[in-house]
Amino acid sequence: MTRRLVSAVIAMVGALLLVSLFLHLVPGDPVDVMLGEQATQVDRAALRQAVGLDLPWYAQLWTFARDLATGELRTSLPPFQRKVLPALGAALPYTLLLTVAAMAVSLVLALPLGVMAAARRGTPVDAAAMGVSVAGVALPRFWLGPVLIILFALKLDWLPVSGAESWRHLVLPAFTLGTALAAFLARMTRATMLEALREDYVTVARAKGLSPQVVLWKHAFRNALLPLVTVLGLEFGALLGGAIVTEKVFAWPGMGTLLLTAIERRDYNTVRATVLLFTFCYVLVNTLTDLTYAWVDPRVRRRS
């Protein structure tokens, strides 16, 4: 547990250092964004000093860490510098809701598809299932999202275009975000199921006269879950990253929208805090994934 905690701290510090470095490499002056290009040099210097942009990058980073720890971190946009933590607290539930919904969509689509393809290996059903999975991986979210909006929101008028007022607003962004992961999980499920179906315990279960469905789901599928749990933990971070684009397409008020808006405004404090929160969520889910191993596979529990 101590090693995991140290690794988590290192990951978060590394993410903070990298994002701070990239922010200083981005072309453009935040002062120009705030005041415009016609501002005088005196106004520029005064604003730069007011928001701390005259300090070296390491001093700016220290100020950020201090304000974040004390809860006094504010946006970098005067004159109305609002606190950052309430904005993150308001956006985080929307991103987590979208990510969990996308994960649920991917599991509902991928697990039956992968198990069915493995159970009927080499048949047209297998070929069709894998063809669908390849198509899902190939479709980019920034293309799939507008297509779904045109079809289901504009043409058929079944679902709303954007926003987050009800569960109906969640359907299209969750499906858009979960499709690529569903396609990948379907192929992964098929591979792990084929490996499990070749094991001796499956042969013994069949020799006992158990029905094919019992052999498939109770014996083979449960033992094929461990690699899938690993992939789900790792892919959670990919879903968080994909949520940035998806939230922008559907105007979903989550951390992705908050991050992109902060980047456009050169709001360095909000960018740093949002990336740090993304990193924390990713590290937390990976830790929970490690703990889930022992529940899925008793052999892991015995070794720990």
Short mmCIF file of C-alpha atoms in Angstrom, two decimals:
data_model
loop_
_atom_site.label_atom_id
_atom_site.label_comp_id
_atom_site.label_asym_id
_atom_site.label_seq_id
_atom_site.Cartn_x
_atom_site.Cartn_y
_atom_site.Cartn_z
CA MET A 1 0.00 0.00 0.00
CA THR A 2 2.89 2.36 0.77
CA ARG A 3 4.41 1.69 -2.63
CA ARG A 4 1.09 2.46 -4.32
CA LEU A 5 0.76 5.70 -2.38
CA VAL A 6 4.27 6.79 -3.36
CA SER A 7 3.58 5.92 -7.01
CA ALA A 8 0.37 7.94 -6.91
CA VAL A 9 2.16 10.99 -5.49
CA ILE A 10 4.90 10.71 -8.12
CA ALA A 11 2.32 10.45 -10.91
CA MET A 12 0.44 13.52 -9.73
CA VAL A 13 3.60 15.60 -9.25
CA GLY A 14 4.83 14.52 -12.68
CA ALA A 15 1.53 15.46 -14.31
CA LEU A 16 1.61 18.87 -12.61
CA LEU A 17 5.17 19.55 -13.76
CA LEU A 18 4.44 18.47 -17.33
CA VAL A 19 1.28 20.52 -17.70
CA SER A 20 3.04 23.57 -16.24
CA LEU A 21 5.86 23.15 -18.75
CA PHE A 22 3.46 22.75 -21.67
CA LEU A 23 1.49 25.82 -20.61
CA HIS A 24 4.63 27.95 -20.83
CA LEU A 25 5.43 26.49 -24.26
CA VAL A 26 2.01 27.30 -25.71
CA PRO A 27 2.24 30.26 -28.13
CA GLY A 28 0.49 33.45 -27.12
CA ASP A 29 0.51 35.74 -24.11
CA PRO A 30 -2.27 35.38 -21.51
CA VAL A 31 -2.11 39.13 -20.98
CA ASP A 32 -3.16 39.66 -24.61
CA VAL A 33 -6.14 37.38 -24.02
CA MET A 34 -7.14 39.31 -20.92
CA LEU A 35 -6.53 42.90 -22.10
CA GLY A 36 -6.33 42.67 -25.88
CA GLU A 37 -3.46 43.60 -28.14
CA GLN A 38 -4.17 47.35 -27.90
CA ALA A 39 -3.39 47.57 -24.17
CA THR A 40 -0.51 49.80 -23.06
CA GLN A 41 2.74 48.44 -21.68
CA VAL A 42 1.94 49.91 -18.26
CA ASP A 43 -1.37 48.02 -18.10
CA ARG A 44 0.33 44.85 -19.30
CA ALA A 45 3.01 45.06 -16.61
CA ALA A 46 0.48 45.81 -13.89
CA LEU A 47 -1.73 42.87 -14.87
CA ARG A 48 1.23 40.52 -15.20
CA GLN A 49 2.29 41.40 -11.66
CA ALA A 50 -1.27 41.15 -10.32
CA VAL A 51 -1.76 37.57 -11.53
CA GLY A 52 1.80 36.45 -10.82
CA LEU A 53 2.91 35.98 -14.43
CA ASP A 54 6.06 38.00 -13.73
CA LEU A 55 7.33 35.22 -11.45
CA PRO A 56 9.52 32.32 -12.65
CA TRP A 57 7.63 29.14 -13.54
CA TYR A 58 8.73 27.33 -10.39
CA ALA A 59 7.53 30.23 -8.23
CA GLN A 60 4.18 30.18 -10.06
CA LEU A 61 3.98 26.44 -9.42
CA TRP A 62 4.70 26.90 -5.72
CA THR A 63 2.03 29.58 -5.46
CA PHE A 64 -0.43 27.26 -7.19
CA ALA A 65 0.34 24.37 -4.81
CA ARG A 66 0.04 26.62 -1.76
CA ASP A 67 -3.28 28.11 -2.85
CA LEU A 68 -4.63 24.69 -3.79
CA ALA A 69 -3.69 23.22 -0.41
CA THR A 70 -5.37 26.08 1.46
CA GLY A 71 -8.46 26.09 -0.77
CA GLU A 72 -7.81 29.65 -1.91
CA LEU A 73 -6.90 28.82 -5.52
CA ARG A 74 -8.57 31.29 -7.88
CA THR A 75 -8.85 31.65 -11.63
CA SER A 76 -6.21 33.62 -13.49
CA LEU A 77 -8.74 35.99 -15.05
CA PRO A 78 -9.21 39.36 -13.36
CA PRO A 79 -11.14 41.35 -12.31
CA PHE A 80 -13.54 38.59 -11.15
CA GLN A 81 -11.18 35.87 -9.94
CA ARG A 82 -13.47 33.10 -8.79
CA LYS A 83 -12.35 30.13 -6.71
CA VAL A 84 -11.38 27.10 -8.78
CA LEU A 85 -12.34 24.30 -6.38
CA PRO A 86 -16.12 25.00 -6.46
CA ALA A 87 -16.01 24.94 -10.27
CA LEU A 88 -14.19 21.59 -10.20
CA GLY A 89 -16.64 20.25 -7.63
CA ALA A 90 -19.54 21.20 -9.89
CA ALA A 91 -17.98 19.70 -13.04
CA LEU A 92 -16.59 16.45 -11.58
CA PRO A 93 -19.96 14.66 -11.03
CA TYR A 94 -20.94 15.27 -14.65
CA THR A 95 -17.69 13.80 -15.96
CA LEU A 96 -17.90 10.79 -13.63
CA LEU A 97 -21.53 10.22 -14.62
CA LEU A 98 -20.64 10.33 -18.31
CA THR A 99 -17.64 8.05 -17.82
CA VAL A 100 -19.58 5.46 -15.81
CA ALA A 101 -22.44 5.54 -18.32
CA ALA A 102 -19.99 5.08 -21.20
CA MET A 103 -18.37 2.19 -19.35
CA ALA A 104 -21.78 0.59 -18.83
CA VAL A 105 -22.61 1.02 -22.52
CA SER A 106 -19.31 -0.57 -23.53
CA LEU A 107 -19.81 -3.56 -21.22
CA VAL A 108 -23.40 -4.15 -22.33
CA LEU A 109 -22.27 -4.15 -25.96
CA ALA A 110 -18.89 -5.85 -25.66
CA LEU A 111 -19.36 -8.79 -23.30
CA PRO A 112 -22.20 -10.57 -25.13
CA LEU A 113 -20.56 -9.79 -28.48
CA GLY A 114 -17.18 -11.19 -27.44
CA VAL A 115 -18.60 -14.28 -25.71
CA MET A 116 -20.84 -15.05 -28.68
CA ALA A 117 -17.92 -14.68 -31.10
CA ALA A 118 -15.75 -17.01 -29.00
CA ALA A 119 -18.51 -19.61 -28.60
CA ARG A 120 -19.05 -19.66 -32.38
CA ARG A 121 -15.51 -19.27 -33.55
CA GLY A 122 -15.01 -19.42 -37.31
CA THR A 123 -18.69 -18.98 -38.11
CA PRO A 124 -20.38 -16.00 -39.81
CA VAL A 125 -21.49 -14.87 -36.33
CA ASP A 126 -17.83 -14.58 -35.29
CA ALA A 127 -16.92 -12.68 -38.44
CA ALA A 128 -19.85 -10.29 -38.06
CA ALA A 129 -19.09 -9.60 -34.40
CA MET A 130 -15.44 -8.84 -35.09
CA GLY A 131 -16.40 -6.72 -38.10
CA VAL A 132 -18.61 -4.60 -35.87
CA SER A 133 -15.79 -4.24 -33.34
CA VAL A 134 -13.32 -3.11 -36.01
CA ALA A 135 -15.82 -0.52 -37.22
CA GLY A 136 -16.28 0.74 -33.67
CA VAL A 137 -12.55 1.25 -33.17
CA ALA A 138 -12.19 3.00 -36.52
CA LEU A 139 -14.92 5.60 -35.90
CA PRO A 140 -13.46 8.73 -34.21
CA ARG A 141 -15.56 10.37 -31.51
CA PHE A 142 -15.41 13.83 -33.07
CA TRP A 143 -17.09 12.32 -36.16
CA LEU A 144 -19.45 9.86 -34.49
CA GLY A 145 -20.88 12.47 -32.10
CA PRO A 146 -22.13 14.89 -34.81
CA VAL A 147 -23.47 11.97 -36.86
CA LEU A 148 -25.52 10.75 -33.90
CA ILE A 149 -26.76 14.30 -33.30
CA ILE A 150 -27.88 14.63 -36.92
CA LEU A 151 -29.60 11.24 -36.93
CA PHE A 152 -31.24 10.95 -33.51
CA ALA A 153 -31.64 14.60 -32.51
CA LEU A 154 -32.26 16.49 -35.75
CA LYS A 155 -33.73 13.90 -38.12
CA LEU A 156 -35.68 11.61 -35.78
CA ASP A 157 -36.08 14.09 -32.90
CA TRP A 158 -35.77 11.29 -30.33
CA LEU A 159 -33.05 12.79 -28.13
CA PRO A 160 -31.86 16.30 -27.22
CA VAL A 161 -28.83 17.80 -28.96
CA SER A 162 -26.86 19.03 -25.95
CA GLY A 163 -27.01 19.91 -22.28
CA ALA A 164 -27.44 17.83 -19.12
CA GLU A 165 -30.97 18.45 -17.89
CA SER A 166 -32.18 14.82 -17.83
CA TRP A 167 -31.13 11.24 -18.49
CA ARG A 168 -32.09 11.68 -22.15
CA HIS A 169 -29.24 14.16 -22.54
CA LEU A 170 -26.82 11.43 -21.37
CA VAL A 171 -27.69 8.83 -24.02
CA LEU A 172 -25.87 10.24 -27.05
CA PRO A 173 -22.63 11.31 -25.30
CA ALA A 174 -22.44 8.00 -23.38
CA PHE A 175 -22.91 5.98 -26.56
CA THR A 176 -20.37 8.13 -28.41
CA LEU A 177 -17.78 7.75 -25.67
CA GLY A 178 -18.40 4.05 -25.02
CA THR A 179 -18.42 2.80 -28.61
CA ALA A 180 -14.66 2.66 -29.14
CA LEU A 181 -14.08 0.97 -25.78
CA ALA A 182 -16.88 -1.52 -26.52
CA ALA A 183 -15.20 -2.48 -29.78
CA PHE A 184 -11.86 -3.03 -28.05
CA LEU A 185 -13.41 -4.95 -25.15
CA ALA A 186 -15.30 -7.21 -27.55
CA ARG A 187 -12.05 -8.32 -29.18
CA MET A 188 -10.41 -8.69 -25.79
CA THR A 189 -13.34 -10.75 -24.48
CA ARG A 190 -13.19 -13.02 -27.49
CA ALA A 191 -9.43 -13.62 -27.04
CA THR A 192 -9.65 -14.36 -23.30
CA MET A 193 -12.70 -16.58 -23.77
CA LEU A 194 -10.97 -18.63 -26.47
CA GLU A 195 -8.04 -19.14 -24.14
CA ALA A 196 -10.33 -20.13 -21.27
CA LEU A 197 -12.31 -22.56 -23.42
CA ARG A 198 -9.11 -24.49 -24.14
CA GLU A 199 -8.34 -25.06 -20.45
CA ASP A 200 -8.62 -28.48 -18.80
CA TYR A 201 -11.30 -27.42 -16.31
CA VAL A 202 -13.62 -26.60 -19.22
CA THR A 203 -13.02 -30.05 -20.68
CA VAL A 204 -13.80 -31.62 -17.30
CA ALA A 205 -16.98 -29.54 -16.98
CA ARG A 206 -18.14 -30.72 -20.39
CA ALA A 207 -17.30 -34.33 -19.50
CA LYS A 208 -19.55 -34.04 -16.44
CA GLY A 209 -22.46 -33.36 -18.75
CA LEU A 210 -22.98 -29.71 -17.88
CA SER A 211 -24.95 -27.67 -20.37
CA PRO A 212 -23.00 -25.51 -22.85
CA GLN A 213 -24.41 -22.34 -21.31
CA VAL A 214 -23.23 -23.31 -17.81
CA VAL A 215 -19.77 -24.21 -19.13
CA LEU A 216 -19.58 -20.99 -21.11
CA TRP A 217 -20.75 -18.49 -18.51
CA LYS A 218 -20.05 -20.09 -15.11
CA HIS A 219 -16.69 -21.71 -15.82
CA ALA A 220 -15.04 -20.08 -18.84
CA PHE A 221 -16.36 -16.54 -18.53
CA ARG A 222 -15.51 -16.03 -14.85
CA ASN A 223 -11.93 -17.17 -15.38
CA ALA A 224 -11.64 -14.87 -18.38
CA LEU A 225 -12.63 -11.84 -16.29
CA LEU A 226 -9.21 -11.04 -14.79
CA PRO A 227 -7.60 -9.70 -18.00
CA LEU A 228 -10.79 -7.74 -18.65
CA VAL A 229 -10.63 -6.13 -15.21
CA THR A 230 -7.06 -5.07 -15.98
CA VAL A 231 -8.10 -3.53 -19.27
CA LEU A 232 -11.09 -1.76 -17.71
CA GLY A 233 -8.89 -0.10 -15.12
CA LEU A 234 -6.42 1.09 -17.74
CA GLU A 235 -9.12 2.17 -20.18
CA PHE A 236 -10.83 4.33 -17.57
CA GLY A 237 -8.13 6.90 -18.16
CA ALA A 238 -8.78 6.68 -21.90
CA LEU A 239 -12.46 7.34 -21.24
CA LEU A 240 -11.58 10.40 -19.19
CA GLY A 241 -9.42 11.67 -22.03
CA GLY A 242 -12.12 10.92 -24.59
CA ALA A 243 -14.66 12.68 -22.41
CA ILE A 244 -12.90 15.97 -23.13
CA VAL A 245 -13.82 15.80 -26.83
CA THR A 246 -17.23 14.25 -26.21
CA GLU A 247 -18.21 16.88 -23.66
CA LYS A 248 -17.26 19.63 -26.09
CA VAL A 249 -19.35 18.10 -28.89
CA PHE A 250 -22.45 17.71 -26.72
CA ALA A 251 -21.92 20.81 -24.51
CA TRP A 252 -21.80 18.51 -21.47
CA PRO A 253 -20.86 20.61 -18.40
CA GLY A 254 -18.05 18.39 -17.15
CA MET A 255 -14.33 18.73 -16.53
CA GLY A 256 -13.52 18.39 -20.22
CA THR A 257 -15.56 21.46 -21.07
CA LEU A 258 -14.05 23.29 -18.10
CA LEU A 259 -10.53 22.34 -19.23
CA LEU A 260 -11.00 23.43 -22.84
CA THR A 261 -12.56 26.71 -21.78
CA ALA A 262 -9.65 27.36 -19.40
CA ILE A 263 -7.13 26.61 -22.17
CA GLU A 264 -8.86 29.01 -24.54
CA ARG A 265 -8.75 31.76 -21.88
CA ARG A 266 -5.20 30.94 -20.77
CA ASP A 267 -6.53 30.30 -17.25
CA TYR A 268 -3.43 28.50 -16.01
CA ASN A 269 -4.68 27.80 -12.49
CA THR A 270 -7.85 26.08 -13.71
CA VAL A 271 -5.89 24.07 -16.30
CA ARG A 272 -3.42 22.82 -13.69
CA ALA A 273 -6.13 21.97 -11.18
CA THR A 274 -8.26 20.13 -13.75
CA VAL A 275 -5.35 18.05 -15.04
CA LEU A 276 -4.38 17.24 -11.46
CA LEU A 277 -7.92 16.05 -10.75
CA PHE A 278 -7.93 13.94 -13.93
CA THR A 279 -4.67 12.33 -12.79
CA PHE A 280 -6.03 11.67 -9.30
CA CYS A 281 -9.12 9.94 -10.71
CA TYR A 282 -6.99 7.79 -12.99
CA VAL A 283 -4.62 6.76 -10.18
CA LEU A 284 -7.54 6.03 -7.85
CA VAL A 285 -9.26 3.79 -10.38
CA ASN A 286 -6.04 1.88 -11.08
CA THR A 287 -5.61 1.29 -7.34
CA LEU A 288 -9.18 0.02 -7.06
CA THR A 289 -8.50 -2.23 -10.05
CA ASP A 290 -5.55 -3.82 -8.24
CA LEU A 291 -7.77 -4.47 -5.23
CA THR A 292 -10.43 -6.03 -7.46
CA TYR A 293 -7.98 -8.69 -8.63
CA ALA A 294 -8.26 -10.49 -5.30
CA TRP A 295 -12.05 -10.60 -5.58
CA VAL A 296 -12.05 -11.91 -9.14
CA ASP A 297 -9.17 -14.39 -8.80
CA PRO A 298 -8.58 -16.09 -5.39
CA ARG A 299 -5.02 -16.96 -6.48
CA VAL A 300 -4.11 -13.27 -6.33
CA ARG A 301 -5.56 -13.06 -2.82
CA ARG A 302 -3.45 -15.98 -1.66
CA ARG A 303 -0.25 -14.44 -3.08
CA SER A 304 -0.90 -11.03 -1.46
#
